Amino acid sequence: MVAIHYTARGAAPLTGAVSQSLTRATFAALNAPSVQETQPWRWRIDRDRLALYADWNRRLADADPDGRQLLISCGAALHHARVALAAEGVGVDVWRFPDPADPALLTELRCTGPVERAPRAATLHRAIAVRRSDRRPFADVPVPQEQLAVLEAAAGAGSYTLNGPDPQRRAAYVVITAPGAGPGDWVAAGEAMSAVLLAATAAGLVSSPVDDLTALAGPPEPPAGAPGPVAAVRVGVAGRVGIAPARAVST
């Protein structure tokens, strides 16, 4: 069950078209990857606003002591929700950490009215429904360089790609970097990770988030001066065995 809270202020009904779009966006976010599938977020819908909160009660104290993975997970959910809204033609302004008195409030999406539905948003929205993490060996086929360039662009400035250390598995890694090590950097890294995962799915590739960044050690070296890695996505061409089935949504 997705954690959604509705707040009625004013006369606008919560059953309106905008509120329905916001609700559908939160359900799209259920498909976002999260650390050990904890789904550590809460949503609040207030007329034409959708607020994303970190659910610190779901932090894995031993595995994620600083909450980085929790906030990356929230960032991935945020990106999924934004893709869903863009695909429906709902424009939003994104307000990050809008309330200094409430650090759990990560973002607030404030609807600005209808916008043109971009074909790319529709493509990524379709990818949300079919994307699955696949950690099995890939086909012995390298990912085309032009597709890696698209994924690197989706990851944003400062990110880069690495070839896997095992040439027989043909894995490539899209490494997402951040200029700092604060909550905003980690949420943004989660958004970038989601963008890479959906772009890979749309390109017909299989992918999975990298849980242990030490797996990235090996040639080639990161570009000189690149910020430290915050998250990464392993990508490749699917083998004959296909894609792993989806796991059940945690409640």
Short mmCIF file of C-alpha atoms in Angstrom, two decimals:
data_model
loop_
_atom_site.label_atom_id
_atom_site.label_comp_id
_atom_site.label_asym_id
_atom_site.label_seq_id
_atom_site.Cartn_x
_atom_site.Cartn_y
_atom_site.Cartn_z
CA MET A 1 0.00 0.00 0.00
CA VAL A 2 1.42 3.37 -0.98
CA ALA A 3 1.57 5.96 1.82
CA ILE A 4 -0.50 8.91 0.57
CA HIS A 5 -2.06 11.56 2.77
CA TYR A 6 -4.66 14.00 1.47
CA THR A 7 -5.13 17.47 2.90
CA ALA A 8 -8.32 19.36 2.05
CA ARG A 9 -7.88 23.11 2.08
CA GLY A 10 -10.29 25.37 0.29
CA ALA A 11 -13.23 24.30 -1.82
CA ALA A 12 -11.39 22.37 -4.54
CA PRO A 13 -12.39 18.69 -4.44
CA LEU A 14 -9.67 16.10 -4.02
CA THR A 15 -11.40 14.09 -6.73
CA GLY A 16 -10.48 16.71 -9.35
CA ALA A 17 -8.42 15.92 -12.42
CA VAL A 18 -5.22 17.39 -10.98
CA SER A 19 -5.49 15.43 -7.73
CA GLN A 20 -6.14 12.27 -9.71
CA SER A 21 -3.01 12.90 -11.78
CA LEU A 22 -1.00 13.44 -8.61
CA THR A 23 -2.35 10.21 -7.15
CA ARG A 24 -1.40 8.28 -10.29
CA ALA A 25 2.08 9.78 -10.10
CA THR A 26 2.56 8.41 -6.58
CA PHE A 27 1.55 4.96 -7.77
CA ALA A 28 4.04 5.21 -10.63
CA ALA A 29 6.67 5.95 -8.00
CA LEU A 30 6.02 2.53 -6.44
CA ASN A 31 8.01 1.07 -9.33
CA ALA A 32 11.12 3.04 -8.40
CA PRO A 33 14.02 1.02 -7.00
CA SER A 34 14.73 1.49 -3.32
CA VAL A 35 17.32 0.18 -0.91
CA GLN A 36 16.33 -3.41 -0.08
CA GLU A 37 12.86 -2.53 -1.39
CA THR A 38 12.03 -0.53 1.73
CA GLN A 39 10.19 2.24 -0.20
CA PRO A 40 11.24 4.81 2.43
CA TRP A 41 8.96 7.67 1.41
CA ARG A 42 5.58 9.24 2.09
CA TRP A 43 3.46 11.46 -0.14
CA ARG A 44 1.03 14.24 0.71
CA ILE A 45 -1.46 15.64 -1.79
CA ASP A 46 -2.87 19.07 -1.08
CA ARG A 47 -5.13 20.18 -3.95
CA ASP A 48 -2.57 21.02 -6.66
CA ARG A 49 0.57 20.14 -4.70
CA LEU A 50 2.38 16.87 -4.21
CA ALA A 51 4.88 16.69 -1.34
CA LEU A 52 7.50 13.99 -0.93
CA TYR A 53 8.72 13.14 2.58
CA ALA A 54 11.53 10.84 3.65
CA ASP A 55 10.24 8.09 5.94
CA TRP A 56 13.12 7.81 8.37
CA ASN A 57 11.38 4.99 10.19
CA ARG A 58 12.37 2.81 7.22
CA ARG A 59 16.06 3.64 7.30
CA LEU A 60 18.30 0.57 7.58
CA ALA A 61 20.44 1.66 10.49
CA ASP A 62 23.24 -0.86 9.98
CA ALA A 63 23.44 -0.82 6.19
CA ASP A 64 22.67 2.88 5.71
CA PRO A 65 23.86 4.80 8.78
CA ASP A 66 23.96 8.23 7.14
CA GLY A 67 20.71 7.80 5.21
CA ARG A 68 22.37 8.22 1.81
CA GLN A 69 20.69 5.18 0.29
CA LEU A 70 17.34 6.22 1.73
CA LEU A 71 17.57 9.65 0.09
CA ILE A 72 18.77 8.17 -3.21
CA SER A 73 15.71 5.92 -3.12
CA CYS A 74 13.48 8.94 -2.51
CA GLY A 75 15.11 10.73 -5.43
CA ALA A 76 14.35 7.79 -7.72
CA ALA A 77 10.70 7.85 -6.61
CA LEU A 78 10.58 11.60 -7.22
CA HIS A 79 11.85 11.19 -10.78
CA HIS A 80 9.32 8.43 -11.49
CA ALA A 81 6.52 10.71 -10.27
CA ARG A 82 7.75 13.62 -12.39
CA VAL A 83 7.92 11.40 -15.49
CA ALA A 84 4.34 10.26 -14.89
CA LEU A 85 3.11 13.84 -14.58
CA ALA A 86 4.99 14.96 -17.68
CA ALA A 87 3.50 12.07 -19.63
CA GLU A 88 0.03 13.23 -18.58
CA GLY A 89 0.79 16.80 -19.60
CA VAL A 90 0.80 18.18 -16.05
CA GLY A 91 3.35 20.96 -15.57
CA VAL A 92 5.00 21.39 -12.18
CA ASP A 93 7.49 23.60 -10.42
CA VAL A 94 9.89 21.66 -8.20
CA TRP A 95 10.58 23.16 -4.76
CA ARG A 96 13.44 21.38 -3.01
CA PHE A 97 13.59 21.34 0.79
CA PRO A 98 10.94 24.07 0.95
CA ASP A 99 10.56 24.06 4.74
CA PRO A 100 13.79 24.45 6.77
CA ALA A 101 11.84 23.51 9.88
CA ASP A 102 10.93 20.12 8.38
CA PRO A 103 14.00 18.39 6.89
CA ALA A 104 11.93 15.28 6.12
CA LEU A 105 10.06 17.31 3.47
CA LEU A 106 12.33 16.72 0.50
CA THR A 107 10.39 18.27 -2.37
CA GLU A 108 7.08 19.83 -3.25
CA LEU A 109 5.71 19.60 -6.78
CA ARG A 110 3.40 22.53 -7.43
CA CYS A 111 1.20 22.18 -10.48
CA THR A 112 1.44 25.05 -12.95
CA GLY A 113 -1.16 23.94 -15.47
CA PRO A 114 -1.31 21.78 -18.58
CA VAL A 115 1.76 21.44 -20.80
CA GLU A 116 2.40 19.72 -24.10
CA ARG A 117 2.94 15.98 -23.71
CA ALA A 118 6.46 15.32 -24.93
CA PRO A 119 6.98 12.02 -26.77
CA ARG A 120 10.10 11.29 -24.70
CA ALA A 121 8.12 11.58 -21.47
CA ALA A 122 5.58 9.08 -22.81
CA THR A 123 8.39 6.68 -23.72
CA LEU A 124 9.92 6.87 -20.25
CA HIS A 125 6.49 6.51 -18.66
CA ARG A 126 5.98 3.24 -20.52
CA ALA A 127 9.42 2.13 -19.34
CA ILE A 128 8.32 2.55 -15.70
CA ALA A 129 5.85 -0.30 -16.06
CA VAL A 130 8.29 -2.79 -17.58
CA ARG A 131 11.63 -1.93 -15.94
CA ARG A 132 13.02 -4.62 -13.67
CA SER A 133 16.40 -4.99 -12.02
CA ASP A 134 18.35 -7.84 -13.66
CA ARG A 135 21.57 -8.84 -11.94
CA ARG A 136 22.28 -11.96 -13.99
CA PRO A 137 25.08 -12.24 -16.56
CA PHE A 138 24.43 -10.31 -19.74
CA ALA A 139 24.71 -11.49 -23.30
CA ASP A 140 28.24 -11.50 -24.71
CA VAL A 141 27.47 -8.34 -26.66
CA PRO A 142 28.84 -4.90 -25.75
CA VAL A 143 26.49 -1.99 -25.22
CA PRO A 144 26.81 0.28 -28.29
CA GLN A 145 28.77 3.44 -27.57
CA GLU A 146 25.97 5.65 -28.84
CA GLN A 147 23.60 4.12 -26.28
CA LEU A 148 26.14 4.58 -23.50
CA ALA A 149 26.41 8.25 -24.51
CA VAL A 150 22.63 8.61 -24.13
CA LEU A 151 22.74 7.03 -20.68
CA GLU A 152 25.65 9.19 -19.61
CA ALA A 153 23.74 12.27 -20.73
CA ALA A 154 20.71 11.10 -18.75
CA ALA A 155 22.90 10.81 -15.64
CA GLY A 156 23.84 14.48 -15.85
CA ALA A 157 26.94 16.60 -15.59
CA GLY A 158 30.02 15.00 -14.10
CA SER A 159 28.83 11.43 -14.64
CA TYR A 160 30.80 8.92 -16.68
CA THR A 161 30.77 5.34 -17.93
CA LEU A 162 33.07 2.44 -17.13
CA ASN A 163 33.50 -0.95 -18.71
CA GLY A 164 33.10 -3.90 -16.40
CA PRO A 165 36.22 -5.68 -15.12
CA ASP A 166 35.04 -9.01 -16.54
CA PRO A 167 35.02 -8.85 -20.36
CA GLN A 168 33.02 -12.06 -20.58
CA ARG A 169 30.00 -10.46 -18.91
CA ARG A 170 29.97 -7.36 -21.15
CA ALA A 171 28.72 -5.16 -18.34
CA ALA A 172 29.03 -1.40 -18.44
CA TYR A 173 28.49 1.00 -15.57
CA VAL A 174 27.02 4.47 -15.61
CA VAL A 175 28.56 6.21 -12.62
CA ILE A 176 26.57 9.08 -11.11
CA THR A 177 28.59 11.71 -9.31
CA ALA A 178 27.70 14.60 -7.04
CA PRO A 179 29.48 17.84 -6.16
CA GLY A 180 28.79 17.37 -2.46
CA ALA A 181 27.71 14.91 0.19
CA GLY A 182 24.52 16.45 1.50
CA PRO A 183 20.86 15.42 1.39
CA GLY A 184 20.19 17.48 -1.72
CA ASP A 185 23.08 15.81 -3.55
CA TRP A 186 21.79 12.36 -2.66
CA VAL A 187 18.22 13.09 -3.71
CA ALA A 188 19.52 14.44 -7.02
CA ALA A 189 21.65 11.32 -7.46
CA GLY A 190 18.53 9.20 -7.06
CA GLU A 191 16.77 11.23 -9.74
CA ALA A 192 19.74 10.70 -12.05
CA MET A 193 19.78 6.97 -11.30
CA SER A 194 16.09 6.73 -12.18
CA ALA A 195 16.70 8.64 -15.42
CA VAL A 196 19.44 6.17 -16.41
CA LEU A 197 17.36 3.11 -15.54
CA LEU A 198 14.36 4.30 -17.55
CA ALA A 199 16.51 5.40 -20.50
CA ALA A 200 18.18 1.99 -20.52
CA THR A 201 14.82 0.23 -20.51
CA ALA A 202 13.55 2.46 -23.31
CA ALA A 203 16.65 1.54 -25.32
CA GLY A 204 15.98 -2.18 -24.92
CA LEU A 205 18.78 -2.75 -22.42
CA VAL A 206 18.63 -4.43 -19.02
CA SER A 207 19.99 -2.78 -15.93
CA SER A 208 20.18 -2.72 -12.17
CA PRO A 209 21.35 -0.29 -9.49
CA VAL A 210 24.78 -1.05 -8.06
CA ASP A 211 24.60 -1.69 -4.33
CA ASP A 212 28.36 -1.79 -3.71
CA LEU A 213 30.31 1.01 -5.37
CA THR A 214 33.59 -0.83 -4.73
CA ALA A 215 32.58 -3.03 -7.68
CA LEU A 216 33.45 -0.08 -9.88
CA ALA A 217 37.16 -0.41 -9.16
CA GLY A 218 39.03 -1.27 -12.32
CA PRO A 219 39.94 0.23 -15.69
CA PRO A 220 39.34 2.65 -17.20
CA GLU A 221 39.93 5.27 -14.54
CA PRO A 222 37.32 8.01 -13.94
CA PRO A 223 37.95 11.29 -15.73
CA ALA A 224 40.46 13.57 -14.00
CA GLY A 225 38.76 15.86 -11.53
CA ALA A 226 35.45 13.97 -11.59
CA PRO A 227 33.45 14.26 -8.35
CA GLY A 228 33.17 11.19 -6.19
CA PRO A 229 30.70 8.47 -7.20
CA VAL A 230 27.39 8.53 -5.36
CA ALA A 231 25.41 5.88 -7.25
CA ALA A 232 25.81 3.69 -10.30
CA VAL A 233 23.77 1.61 -12.73
CA ARG A 234 24.95 -1.62 -14.33
CA VAL A 235 23.72 -1.99 -17.90
CA GLY A 236 24.00 -4.58 -20.64
CA VAL A 237 22.27 -6.53 -23.35
CA ALA A 238 19.81 -9.15 -22.12
CA GLY A 239 20.85 -12.78 -22.33
CA ARG A 240 18.59 -15.50 -23.64
CA VAL A 241 17.19 -16.23 -20.20
CA GLY A 242 15.26 -12.96 -20.24
CA ILE A 243 14.43 -10.62 -17.40
CA ALA A 244 13.81 -11.59 -13.80
CA PRO A 245 10.17 -11.38 -12.66
CA ALA A 246 9.08 -8.44 -10.57
CA ARG A 247 9.16 -8.74 -6.83
CA ALA A 248 6.03 -8.04 -4.86
CA VAL A 249 5.53 -4.48 -3.63
CA SER A 250 6.28 -4.19 0.07
CA THR A 251 3.54 -2.80 2.28
#
